Amino acid sequence: MLDKASSKTNGQACFAVMVPDFRFGNGICLDPAAHSGSILKDGFLGIDSKAMTADHDQAMLDRGLSGMGEWHRRFGKQARYVFWCLFGRQIHDRMAGRHISDGVYRHPVFNYGDVVHAFPHLDIVDLWPLLKWPIHELRRIYIDSSSHPSQIGYLFLNDILLNGTDVVKAYEKSVAEVEAIYHDLADRAFKAKKRKILLTGQSVWLDTFMAYMGSQGVEKLAAAGLVLAPLNPTQGQPSIAQLRRSMNLDDCAVVLMSAGGTDLSDSLAQAFDIHADAWKNISCIDWESATIPAITGRRETPQFTKLDPTLPKSDAAIVPDLIPSMVEQGPLGMPSWTGILHILDLIASQNVSTVALSSVQDAPAKGPAGAYRVENDVLLTEEGVAFLIGGNHSVLKYATGKLAPAQSSLDAFAENMAARQELADRYQIPYAHVIFPDKQSVNPEAFPFQPVHRLGDIYRERLPAPLRNRVLYPADMLHGEADPSFLALDTHLTDHGSLAVLRLMLQMTGIEADHALSRIRRRITKFQRWSGDLGSKFTPPLDQEGLLLDPDWQVADFRSPGGFNDGMVDILLSPDAPNNRTILLFGDSFFRMMLKHLSAVFTRVICLRTRFLHEEMITLIRPDIIFTGNAERYLSTVSPDTEAQAFALYPHLRNASDLAFDRPFLDAWAAVTAPRSSHARRFAQQLGIRPAR
């Protein structure tokens, strides 16, 4: 960058330098080979959390100050500097109450005043005079805690760096310019709806907009016709309760923002003291979902901090049309300046219907749930749909929110996912985990108890984003499928439901198999009538009807003996499969119900019945792809993988009496656990399958 700047100046032109966070590139502290030579080095980007120690912070400050000296020696008075990030650090630290003792702020290493005073000979635009305002007033020049400038910040920087305007005057001018635009849009919305707008809900769009408000911004905007009342309190701004005491909101037209288009009725009911049913059908703007194409188009994975996946979807969500420039860089989906204006313009248009808050207050509550009966821990609705509600996993208590998973269970799941992903990375094998949703999670409208709490959402949401993206929880996808996803009298998916899950599993691991998936769909044709695992619990047993997969491809099926669950082995070998790979599954009956589906795609399908991932089996089988999985109800209690015994010991630990394998299974088991052996080659040749790669 130093050389690039030199090529642009020609010894005459002046330019401005926004000095970045001194921690940028701190990974250099972890690389001894990079410590020698020039103080200015390329190749170290971003902030490495492993290098965030007091010693490394001091080292980076020293490097930064030395680097500033290099820039001054090169450019002298041609350069004008502003310590934008360092000033922002102070703003955000003070807002959070960090590094303050006896009312005085002082960071252990990075202090704005110290750095500015260290360079009396540099042309520095000093931001210190801005501190005459309250800290949450100055927050409006930044859109986030990483000190990225807001539109106010950009106007301010342009004025102080290029025009040389006094920082206080430049700040006041920038604020006035942005507020004038907001107030004009608020006035347009007021005239279009013929009443003030009450904008509430939960979204990163609302959070970003609130950051622009400053100490008096909410009151000014309300006077112009737009009342901001986010569900999440904003520091320095009035709460919903305070707004309700200070102004009459009854005649306001309500507009909701909801991350992911989720149903916020319970939170809104608590905030506004209006029963939840009254909020159910009010339109909401789903900003977060609208940002997904822009984020993924930049090869990033969305990380929506305001999305609560445990909430059901609203039936009245509006996903606005956006262009990428309306979304800030990064995975959070924050709106840019144009993104903020776009939504304000949308609110003022006829495309967003509104209802007066007084009408919401008068809406009646809904009636009681439909009739049902319970027998042997199974609930049967009057429509003939059965739900497992009891048993060892207390399904009903978790589904209604009366029970919540223990922190130790949440931690075990997160630790398992992290360790499994690390193991897969070490073996360089694609990996994903599948949470097979319970029936009430997919079809909540058929369940008599509302709202439905979903364990899959709770566990998945607790994971960091990279791990969350390796966990498939297809409840919403299955709800939208054209074919029924669940059997009426069974806890398991239909074969169409299993096919839908398989499609997502392949997508997550980067495998294209459209022809095989189409072939599977065409073969779900076999009519059968039987008692499902829930129908069989009634007296007399109840029967269900359905279509099952009837393969028209060759597949040899081998199963270990014994009636136990843990330790059971299924091996399917298909000479007709288009993908000559070995897929290894660690899981329960949901995987076992889709093994024939998998045999249409992969030559070798091995399923091990276990709640754990057993590394020794990966070493033996040498799979090309790994999936782990569990039924959602099993998330009631999760055990860490560190408790796993060797997989081969399961029958012995159960004191099984007959441990002998039949010859066909033994031959298959020997072949897949020693895939490079001469026996495996001979066995593959006998079945007409290609040897393992």
XYZ file of C-alpha atoms in Angstrom:
693
model
C 0.000 0.000 0.000
C 2.891 2.334 0.756
C 4.329 1.792 -2.725
C 0.899 2.167 -4.332
C 0.375 5.464 -2.534
C 3.802 6.630 -3.691
C 2.917 5.890 -7.315
C -0.152 8.125 -7.051
C 1.393 11.197 -5.449
C 4.136 12.113 -7.939
C 5.748 14.067 -5.131
C 3.046 16.754 -5.243
C -0.477 15.461 -4.604
C -1.827 15.346 -1.065
C -3.900 12.457 0.218
C -5.766 11.280 3.304
C -4.914 8.176 5.324
C -7.512 6.420 7.490
C -5.306 4.561 9.956
C -6.817 1.086 10.518
C -7.107 -0.890 13.724
C -3.613 -1.492 15.072
C -4.526 -5.155 15.586
C -4.941 -5.728 11.853
C -2.380 -8.278 10.723
C -1.581 -9.403 14.267
C -1.025 -12.912 12.928
C 2.512 -11.718 12.238
C 3.145 -12.031 15.990
C 2.661 -15.787 15.646
C 5.157 -16.097 12.775
C 8.755 -15.760 14.019
C 10.086 -15.826 10.452
C 8.259 -12.585 9.700
C 9.796 -10.601 12.532
C 12.978 -9.666 10.676
C 13.350 -7.237 7.813
C 11.084 -4.325 6.976
C 8.497 -3.219 9.508
C 5.948 -3.051 6.672
C 4.994 -6.491 5.398
C 2.251 -7.804 3.151
C 0.364 -11.050 3.658
C -1.038 -10.588 7.164
C -4.715 -9.638 7.058
C -7.521 -9.324 9.558
C -7.329 -9.974 13.281
C -6.256 -13.369 14.609
C -7.959 -14.085 17.943
C -5.020 -16.279 18.981
C -2.770 -13.216 18.874
C -5.051 -11.025 20.999
C -2.886 -10.833 24.115
C -1.551 -7.798 25.956
C 2.000 -8.502 24.764
C 0.951 -8.943 21.152
C -1.265 -5.848 21.347
C 1.721 -3.829 22.529
C 3.877 -5.329 19.787
C 1.286 -4.397 17.163
C 1.019 -0.868 18.523
C 4.809 -0.536 18.355
C 4.822 -1.860 14.795
C 2.000 0.496 13.887
C 3.765 3.526 15.289
C 6.966 2.543 13.497
C 4.948 2.095 10.310
C 3.505 5.577 10.725
C 7.054 6.830 10.921
C 7.835 5.120 7.611
C 4.835 6.782 5.980
C 5.891 10.187 7.305
C 9.444 9.744 6.018
C 8.031 8.899 2.595
C 5.335 11.590 2.312
C 5.962 14.255 4.935
C 3.230 16.919 4.874
C 1.608 15.422 1.775
C -0.389 13.043 3.985
C -3.234 13.874 6.356
C -4.110 11.218 8.930
C -7.200 10.320 10.939
C -7.163 7.617 13.622
C -10.684 6.478 12.773
C -10.595 2.959 14.224
C -8.737 3.982 17.370
C -11.346 6.655 18.077
C -14.093 4.142 17.322
C -12.562 1.671 19.785
C -12.922 4.275 22.516
C -16.528 5.015 21.553
C -17.592 1.369 21.617
C -15.573 0.511 24.730
C -17.135 3.387 26.639
C -20.633 2.466 25.459
C -20.043 -1.040 26.796
C -18.498 0.221 30.047
C -15.127 -1.370 29.306
C -11.767 -0.092 30.623
C -13.345 2.617 32.787
C -12.014 3.238 36.284
C -13.203 6.100 38.502
C -15.034 7.534 35.522
C -11.904 7.639 33.350
C -11.465 5.509 30.230
C -8.067 3.963 29.563
C -7.377 0.915 27.405
C -4.501 -1.352 28.523
C -2.666 -0.649 25.231
C -4.595 1.323 22.618
C -5.335 4.878 23.728
C -6.290 7.583 21.254
C -4.690 10.503 23.091
C -1.348 8.730 23.546
C -1.068 7.899 19.855
C -2.020 11.376 18.640
C 0.461 12.996 21.024
C 3.204 10.652 19.793
C 3.144 12.360 16.374
C 3.216 16.140 16.886
C 4.914 16.534 13.503
C 2.153 14.746 11.511
C -0.890 16.401 9.958
C -3.512 14.627 12.082
C -7.207 15.473 12.059
C -7.908 15.262 15.773
C -11.352 13.854 16.618
C -11.036 14.574 20.336
C -13.312 17.682 20.253
C -16.237 15.401 19.333
C -16.189 14.010 22.863
C -18.162 17.023 24.039
C -21.237 15.040 22.919
C -22.657 11.979 24.736
C -21.038 8.732 23.638
C -24.258 7.261 22.205
C -24.578 10.433 20.127
C -21.165 9.826 18.538
C -22.117 6.183 17.903
C -24.017 7.370 14.824
C -20.831 7.877 12.767
C -20.290 4.098 12.880
C -22.610 1.291 11.785
C -20.981 -1.435 13.868
C -18.445 -2.169 16.585
C -15.777 -2.740 13.910
C -15.912 1.021 13.237
C -17.171 0.870 9.674
C -18.480 4.350 8.799
C -22.181 5.069 8.526
C -23.459 7.504 5.910
C -23.026 10.215 8.536
C -19.472 8.962 9.007
C -18.705 9.065 5.284
C -20.020 12.613 4.911
C -18.056 13.629 7.993
C -14.808 12.056 6.742
C -15.184 13.654 3.347
C -15.619 17.073 4.954
C -12.730 16.906 7.415
C -10.208 15.188 5.140
C -10.895 16.782 1.775
C -12.388 20.132 2.741
C -10.475 20.721 5.965
C -13.682 21.552 7.852
C -13.537 21.795 11.634
C -14.540 18.419 13.102
C -17.395 19.788 15.231
C -18.904 21.743 12.351
C -18.413 18.819 9.974
C -20.195 16.480 12.387
C -23.158 18.812 12.835
C -23.417 19.334 9.089
C -23.306 15.597 8.315
C -25.940 14.772 10.922
C -28.238 17.504 9.640
C -27.928 16.287 6.042
C -28.813 12.685 6.899
C -31.609 13.628 9.299
C -33.204 15.805 6.616
C -33.413 12.789 4.300
C -34.894 10.583 7.029
C -37.440 13.189 8.027
C -38.522 13.630 4.416
C -39.117 9.882 4.066
C -40.968 9.787 7.396
C -43.207 12.602 6.203
C -43.914 10.719 2.954
C -44.886 7.604 4.912
C -47.118 9.665 7.213
C -48.947 11.164 4.252
C -49.270 7.801 2.458
C -50.734 5.999 5.494
C -52.549 9.089 6.826
C -51.159 8.442 10.284
C -47.841 8.012 12.049
C -45.948 4.776 11.465
C -44.952 2.561 14.390
C -41.941 0.534 13.213
C -41.192 -2.357 15.552
C -39.845 -5.913 15.496
C -36.445 -7.566 15.471
C -33.943 -7.256 12.620
C -30.381 -6.189 11.897
C -31.957 -3.539 9.669
C -33.648 -1.996 12.705
C -30.457 -2.207 14.757
C -28.466 -0.450 12.041
C -31.104 2.236 11.590
C -31.209 2.820 15.344
C -27.443 3.389 15.320
C -28.088 6.494 13.211
C -30.436 8.042 15.767
C -28.054 9.604 18.298
C -29.280 11.105 21.571
C -32.330 12.932 20.152
C -32.897 11.123 16.859
C -35.841 8.948 17.914
C -37.816 11.914 19.237
C -37.104 13.983 16.110
C -38.105 11.160 13.779
C -41.300 10.514 15.751
C -42.227 14.153 15.361
C -41.731 13.739 11.596
C -44.087 10.736 11.487
C -42.013 7.595 12.144
C -41.898 6.062 15.631
C -39.055 3.567 16.119
C -39.774 0.899 18.742
C -37.530 -2.163 18.238
C -38.064 -5.136 20.523
C -34.353 -5.121 21.354
C -33.489 -2.140 23.588
C -30.939 0.284 22.145
C -28.517 2.020 24.486
C -29.364 5.672 24.921
C -32.794 5.318 23.284
C -36.264 5.110 24.869
C -37.716 1.641 25.415
C -41.150 0.610 24.170
C -42.506 1.110 27.689
C -41.073 4.634 27.806
C -42.508 5.435 24.373
C -45.945 4.227 25.450
C -45.807 6.504 28.484
C -44.582 9.542 26.562
C -46.862 9.412 23.498
C -50.150 7.922 22.322
C -49.326 5.051 19.967
C -52.891 3.773 19.506
C -53.492 5.561 16.207
C -50.105 4.600 14.725
C -49.989 2.294 11.685
C -47.970 -0.779 12.664
C -45.120 -2.036 10.458
C -43.142 -5.087 11.614
C -39.570 -6.097 10.808
C -38.813 -9.768 11.446
C -35.514 -11.529 10.771
C -36.257 -14.627 8.734
C -39.969 -13.805 8.669
C -40.472 -15.434 12.074
C -43.606 -15.028 14.148
C -42.776 -12.451 16.846
C -46.277 -12.412 18.325
C -45.235 -13.620 21.791
C -42.504 -10.977 22.135
C -44.797 -8.273 20.755
C -47.543 -9.315 23.153
C -45.206 -8.905 26.095
C -43.796 -5.580 24.892
C -47.133 -3.926 24.048
C -49.374 -5.788 26.531
C -51.615 -7.015 23.694
C -52.387 -10.746 23.427
C -50.269 -12.763 20.984
C -53.082 -13.828 18.643
C -53.703 -10.199 17.728
C -50.269 -9.958 16.107
C -50.455 -13.171 14.078
C -51.568 -11.860 10.680
C -49.813 -8.493 10.585
C -47.456 -8.202 7.613
C -43.759 -8.204 8.444
C -40.753 -7.223 6.349
C -38.146 -9.998 6.250
C -34.941 -8.080 5.527
C -32.585 -10.915 6.458
C -33.930 -13.421 3.929
C -33.726 -10.761 1.229
C -29.989 -10.334 1.861
C -29.071 -13.999 1.357
C -28.394 -13.767 -2.427
C -26.091 -10.781 -1.916
C -24.166 -12.482 0.904
C -23.794 -15.872 -0.774
C -22.932 -14.153 -4.059
C -19.832 -12.829 -2.278
C -18.930 -16.378 -1.214
C -19.884 -15.764 2.405
C -22.251 -17.639 4.692
C -25.090 -15.637 6.275
C -24.870 -15.162 10.040
C -28.097 -13.531 11.156
C -27.777 -12.458 14.782
C -31.421 -11.410 15.107
C -32.925 -14.589 13.677
C -34.460 -16.863 16.307
C -34.825 -20.235 14.559
C -36.909 -21.603 17.441
C -39.807 -19.395 16.352
C -42.369 -20.501 13.759
C -42.616 -18.693 10.437
C -45.104 -15.897 9.934
C -47.689 -16.365 7.194
C -47.520 -12.671 6.329
C -43.811 -12.123 5.645
C -42.712 -9.787 2.855
C -39.262 -10.391 1.364
C -38.207 -7.179 -0.402
C -36.284 -7.146 -3.671
C -32.716 -5.963 -3.103
C -29.600 -5.366 -5.163
C -26.209 -6.316 -3.681
C -25.167 -2.709 -3.041
C -28.008 -2.397 -0.532
C -26.259 -4.928 1.717
C -23.023 -4.166 3.555
C -20.020 -6.453 3.109
C -19.852 -9.314 5.591
C -22.170 -12.134 6.673
C -24.509 -10.219 8.992
C -26.762 -8.747 6.300
C -26.458 -5.190 7.585
C -28.110 -2.591 5.345
C -26.024 -0.035 3.519
C -27.192 3.553 3.245
C -29.158 2.695 0.113
C -30.581 -0.379 1.867
C -31.937 1.776 4.678
C -33.483 4.230 2.242
C -34.951 1.379 0.179
C -36.904 -0.026 3.131
C -38.072 3.412 4.243
C -39.288 3.995 0.700
C -41.019 0.582 0.756
C -42.808 1.479 3.996
C -44.074 4.686 2.399
C -45.388 2.754 -0.616
C -48.622 0.807 -1.110
C -46.728 -2.513 -1.058
C -46.747 -2.732 2.741
C -50.188 -2.908 4.301
C -50.600 -1.548 7.817
C -53.110 -1.769 10.638
C -53.675 0.695 13.462
C -52.356 -0.372 16.849
C -55.831 0.252 18.288
C -57.203 -2.404 15.899
C -54.565 -4.852 17.080
C -55.649 -4.257 20.675
C -59.272 -5.069 19.813
C -58.535 -8.356 17.977
C -60.017 -11.446 19.703
C -57.896 -14.310 20.982
C -58.146 -17.692 19.255
C -60.160 -20.590 20.649
C -58.911 -23.830 22.289
C -56.967 -26.568 20.508
C -58.693 -29.417 18.654
C -59.732 -32.725 20.215
C -57.307 -35.615 20.706
C -56.783 -38.757 22.741
C -53.664 -40.242 24.321
C -52.753 -43.917 24.651
C -49.366 -45.417 25.564
C -47.490 -42.097 25.226
C -49.010 -41.476 21.783
C -51.350 -38.571 21.014
C -53.893 -39.131 18.230
C -55.714 -36.124 16.783
C -59.278 -36.279 15.469
C -57.756 -36.067 11.970
C -55.978 -39.403 12.600
C -52.435 -38.038 12.948
C -50.343 -39.607 15.719
C -47.562 -37.899 17.679
C -45.141 -39.462 20.140
C -45.399 -37.332 23.287
C -43.891 -39.448 26.087
C -41.258 -42.083 26.517
C -37.698 -41.642 27.709
C -37.304 -38.303 25.926
C -40.284 -36.355 27.382
C -41.234 -35.178 23.902
C -44.327 -33.181 24.895
C -42.556 -31.293 27.675
C -39.798 -30.193 25.319
C -42.219 -29.412 22.477
C -44.287 -27.132 24.727
C -41.287 -25.473 26.338
C -41.950 -26.865 29.826
C -38.519 -28.456 29.674
C -35.368 -27.008 28.148
C -32.153 -28.891 27.384
C -29.468 -28.753 30.047
C -26.420 -26.628 29.361
C -24.251 -29.738 29.662
C -26.245 -31.333 26.837
C -25.948 -28.227 24.645
C -22.219 -28.133 25.336
C -21.812 -31.829 24.527
C -23.522 -31.378 21.166
C -21.366 -28.369 20.289
C -18.192 -30.171 21.345
C -19.187 -33.254 19.351
C -19.811 -31.184 16.221
C -16.493 -29.360 16.561
C -14.526 -32.564 17.162
C -16.254 -34.399 14.312
C -15.601 -31.583 11.863
C -11.957 -31.431 12.948
C -11.648 -35.189 12.437
C -13.269 -34.999 8.995
C -10.945 -32.157 8.034
C -7.970 -34.179 9.204
C -9.035 -37.137 7.061
C -10.068 -34.757 4.261
C -13.540 -36.324 4.075
C -16.770 -34.368 3.425
C -18.951 -34.419 6.527
C -22.337 -33.210 7.749
C -24.724 -33.947 10.603
C -28.471 -34.450 10.154
C -31.075 -33.718 12.823
C -34.180 -35.595 11.669
C -37.071 -33.416 12.870
C -39.957 -34.703 14.938
C -43.390 -34.656 13.320
C -44.687 -31.697 15.353
C -41.660 -29.657 14.264
C -42.533 -30.184 10.597
C -46.333 -30.035 10.897
C -46.986 -27.716 13.863
C -50.446 -26.831 12.557
C -51.563 -30.431 13.195
C -50.247 -30.449 16.783
C -52.779 -29.472 19.473
C -50.260 -27.586 21.629
C -48.984 -24.190 20.487
C -46.447 -22.789 20.021
C -44.197 -25.711 19.153
C -40.669 -25.465 20.554
C -38.085 -27.174 18.346
C -35.012 -28.740 19.936
C -33.278 -28.802 16.567
C -33.414 -25.018 16.329
C -32.204 -24.574 19.905
C -29.154 -26.814 19.463
C -28.271 -25.587 15.988
C -28.531 -21.923 16.940
C -26.030 -22.405 19.791
C -23.325 -23.455 17.326
C -20.825 -21.030 15.796
C -21.673 -20.254 12.168
C -19.107 -22.580 10.501
C -20.400 -25.577 12.482
C -24.036 -24.502 12.139
C -23.610 -24.731 8.388
C -22.577 -28.388 8.715
C -25.757 -29.325 10.614
C -28.852 -30.038 8.536
C -32.184 -29.525 10.283
C -34.748 -29.732 7.453
C -37.967 -29.056 9.385
C -39.030 -26.023 7.365
C -38.040 -27.631 4.060
C -40.091 -30.754 4.804
C -43.077 -28.610 5.771
C -43.085 -27.105 2.299
C -42.795 -30.364 0.355
C -45.641 -31.211 -2.027
C -45.690 -34.879 -0.966
C -46.401 -35.793 2.682
C -43.166 -35.869 4.663
C -44.408 -37.980 7.565
C -46.424 -41.145 7.882
C -49.655 -40.572 9.819
C -49.075 -43.343 12.384
C -45.281 -43.362 12.521
C -42.458 -41.267 13.937
C -40.538 -41.732 10.686
C -40.504 -39.941 7.369
C -42.281 -41.192 4.288
C -40.003 -42.364 1.493
C -40.732 -39.043 -0.228
C -39.606 -37.269 2.947
C -36.406 -39.321 3.060
C -35.764 -38.428 -0.574
C -36.104 -34.714 0.233
C -33.598 -35.056 3.086
C -31.201 -37.028 0.873
C -31.275 -34.234 -1.685
C -30.133 -31.746 0.969
C -27.476 -34.123 2.298
C -25.962 -34.391 -1.163
C -26.064 -30.631 -1.620
C -24.262 -30.084 1.687
C -21.439 -32.396 0.651
C -21.168 -31.112 -2.913
C -22.428 -34.247 -4.689
C -24.517 -33.994 -7.852
C -26.869 -36.915 -8.394
C -29.939 -35.487 -10.120
C -30.427 -38.546 -12.332
C -30.290 -40.922 -9.360
C -32.683 -38.747 -7.345
C -35.151 -38.707 -10.218
C -34.872 -42.472 -10.475
C -35.654 -42.834 -6.769
C -38.711 -40.602 -7.073
C -40.033 -42.647 -10.002
C -39.721 -45.848 -7.956
C -41.700 -44.734 -4.876
C -44.663 -46.715 -6.142
C -45.167 -49.767 -3.923
C -48.486 -49.571 -2.056
C -48.494 -50.992 1.472
C -50.817 -51.017 4.474
C -49.300 -51.558 7.906
C -49.218 -50.390 11.535
C -46.519 -47.807 12.054
C -44.446 -47.629 15.212
C -47.134 -45.335 16.687
C -50.190 -47.105 15.270
C -49.045 -50.349 16.872
C -49.297 -48.772 20.349
C -53.091 -48.539 20.160
C -55.553 -51.289 21.066
C -56.546 -52.532 18.594
C -53.604 -51.480 16.401
C -54.259 -48.798 13.808
C -53.125 -49.172 10.213
C -51.742 -46.611 7.797
C -51.328 -46.680 4.032
C -48.414 -45.410 2.021
C -46.136 -45.735 -0.978
C -42.717 -47.287 -0.473
C -39.532 -47.273 -2.526
C -39.363 -50.270 -4.881
C -35.816 -50.228 -6.349
C -35.290 -51.258 -9.954
C -31.508 -51.295 -9.470
C -29.395 -54.156 -8.184
C -28.576 -53.935 -4.488
C -27.206 -56.546 -2.089
C -28.327 -56.002 1.515
C -26.410 -57.400 4.528
C -27.428 -56.926 8.162
C -25.708 -57.951 11.360
C -27.552 -60.489 13.551
C -29.247 -59.650 16.822
C -32.222 -57.539 17.817
C -30.382 -54.750 19.616
C -30.033 -51.163 18.394
C -26.578 -49.856 19.301
C -23.973 -51.819 17.391
C -26.243 -52.878 14.523
C -24.578 -52.830 11.091
C -26.224 -52.464 7.678
C -24.248 -52.846 4.453
C -25.751 -52.149 1.035
C -23.704 -52.766 -2.104
C -25.005 -51.631 -5.468
C -23.291 -52.402 -8.804
C -25.737 -50.031 -10.553
C -24.929 -46.983 -8.434
C -23.462 -44.120 -10.497
C -21.137 -42.899 -7.740
C -18.352 -45.355 -6.882
C -17.868 -44.084 -3.354
C -18.260 -45.381 0.168
C -20.666 -43.500 2.418
C -20.436 -44.150 6.149
C -23.389 -43.312 8.417
C -23.375 -43.110 12.213
C -26.948 -42.774 13.413
C -30.343 -44.253 14.160
C -33.451 -45.603 12.431
C -33.959 -42.491 10.293
C -30.778 -43.313 8.371
C -31.780 -46.971 8.219
C -35.112 -45.974 6.623
C -33.287 -44.303 3.725
C -30.541 -46.854 3.010
C -32.156 -48.031 -0.232
C -32.369 -44.414 -1.346
C -28.637 -44.073 -0.755
C -27.903 -47.284 -2.666
C -29.235 -45.608 -5.815
C -26.419 -43.063 -5.505
C -23.422 -44.806 -3.891
C -21.795 -48.167 -4.562
C -21.122 -48.865 -0.870
C -23.468 -47.751 1.919
C -22.491 -48.663 5.484
C -24.721 -47.680 8.402
C -23.584 -48.116 12.008
C -26.311 -47.796 14.641
C -24.801 -45.552 17.320
C -25.222 -42.112 18.855
C -21.469 -41.503 18.630
C -18.899 -41.071 15.892
C -16.308 -43.861 16.209
C -12.978 -42.840 14.733
C -11.705 -46.419 14.645
C -14.421 -47.283 12.130
C -13.303 -44.460 9.863
C -9.792 -45.871 9.954
C -11.067 -49.331 9.014
C -13.678 -48.456 6.395
C -11.899 -45.491 4.757
C -15.120 -43.788 3.647
C -15.364 -41.079 1.014
C -18.227 -39.305 2.806
C -19.391 -39.302 6.435
C -22.758 -38.417 7.922
C -23.795 -38.512 11.545
C -27.416 -38.116 12.526
C -30.067 -38.363 15.199
C -33.803 -38.028 15.690
C -34.714 -34.633 17.124
C -36.172 -36.133 20.304
C -32.769 -37.648 21.136
C -31.523 -34.095 21.687
C -33.250 -34.178 25.075
C -29.915 -35.464 26.365
C -26.709 -35.532 24.318
C -23.673 -37.509 25.433
C -20.157 -36.480 24.416
C -18.318 -38.654 21.903
C -15.588 -39.099 24.503
C -17.918 -41.545 26.290
C -18.025 -43.897 23.298
C -16.747 -47.448 23.697
C -15.236 -49.227 20.705
C -18.040 -49.908 18.222
C -17.228 -53.631 18.052
C -17.897 -53.986 21.801
C -21.594 -53.052 21.720
C -22.957 -56.646 21.632
C -20.480 -57.729 24.319
C -21.476 -54.826 26.564
C -25.084 -55.995 26.214
C -24.059 -59.548 27.194
C -25.473 -60.833 23.919
C -25.548 -64.622 23.822
C -25.232 -65.261 20.079
C -22.386 -63.188 18.666
C -21.707 -65.309 15.582
C -22.045 -63.596 12.176
C -23.688 -65.467 9.331
C -21.318 -66.100 6.423
C -22.789 -63.622 3.910
C -22.687 -60.778 6.418
C -19.196 -61.738 7.596
C -17.894 -61.667 4.015
C -19.416 -58.253 3.415
C -18.226 -56.871 6.781
C -14.710 -58.153 6.166
C -14.682 -56.541 2.721
C -15.818 -53.067 3.794
C -13.582 -52.949 6.888
C -10.500 -53.864 4.841
C -11.360 -52.230 1.499
C -7.863 -52.555 0.034
C -7.523 -56.267 0.845
C -7.489 -59.104 -1.678
C -10.681 -60.424 -0.055
C -12.397 -57.078 -0.723
C -11.352 -57.205 -4.385
C -12.644 -60.773 -4.795
C -15.874 -59.949 -2.992
C -16.462 -56.903 -5.174
C -15.854 -58.960 -8.287
C -18.399 -61.576 -7.137
C -21.069 -58.885 -6.712
C -20.139 -57.062 -9.892
C -19.240 -53.833 -8.090
C -16.228 -51.680 -8.735
C -13.461 -51.876 -6.122
C -13.132 -49.048 -3.630
C -11.140 -46.112 -4.894
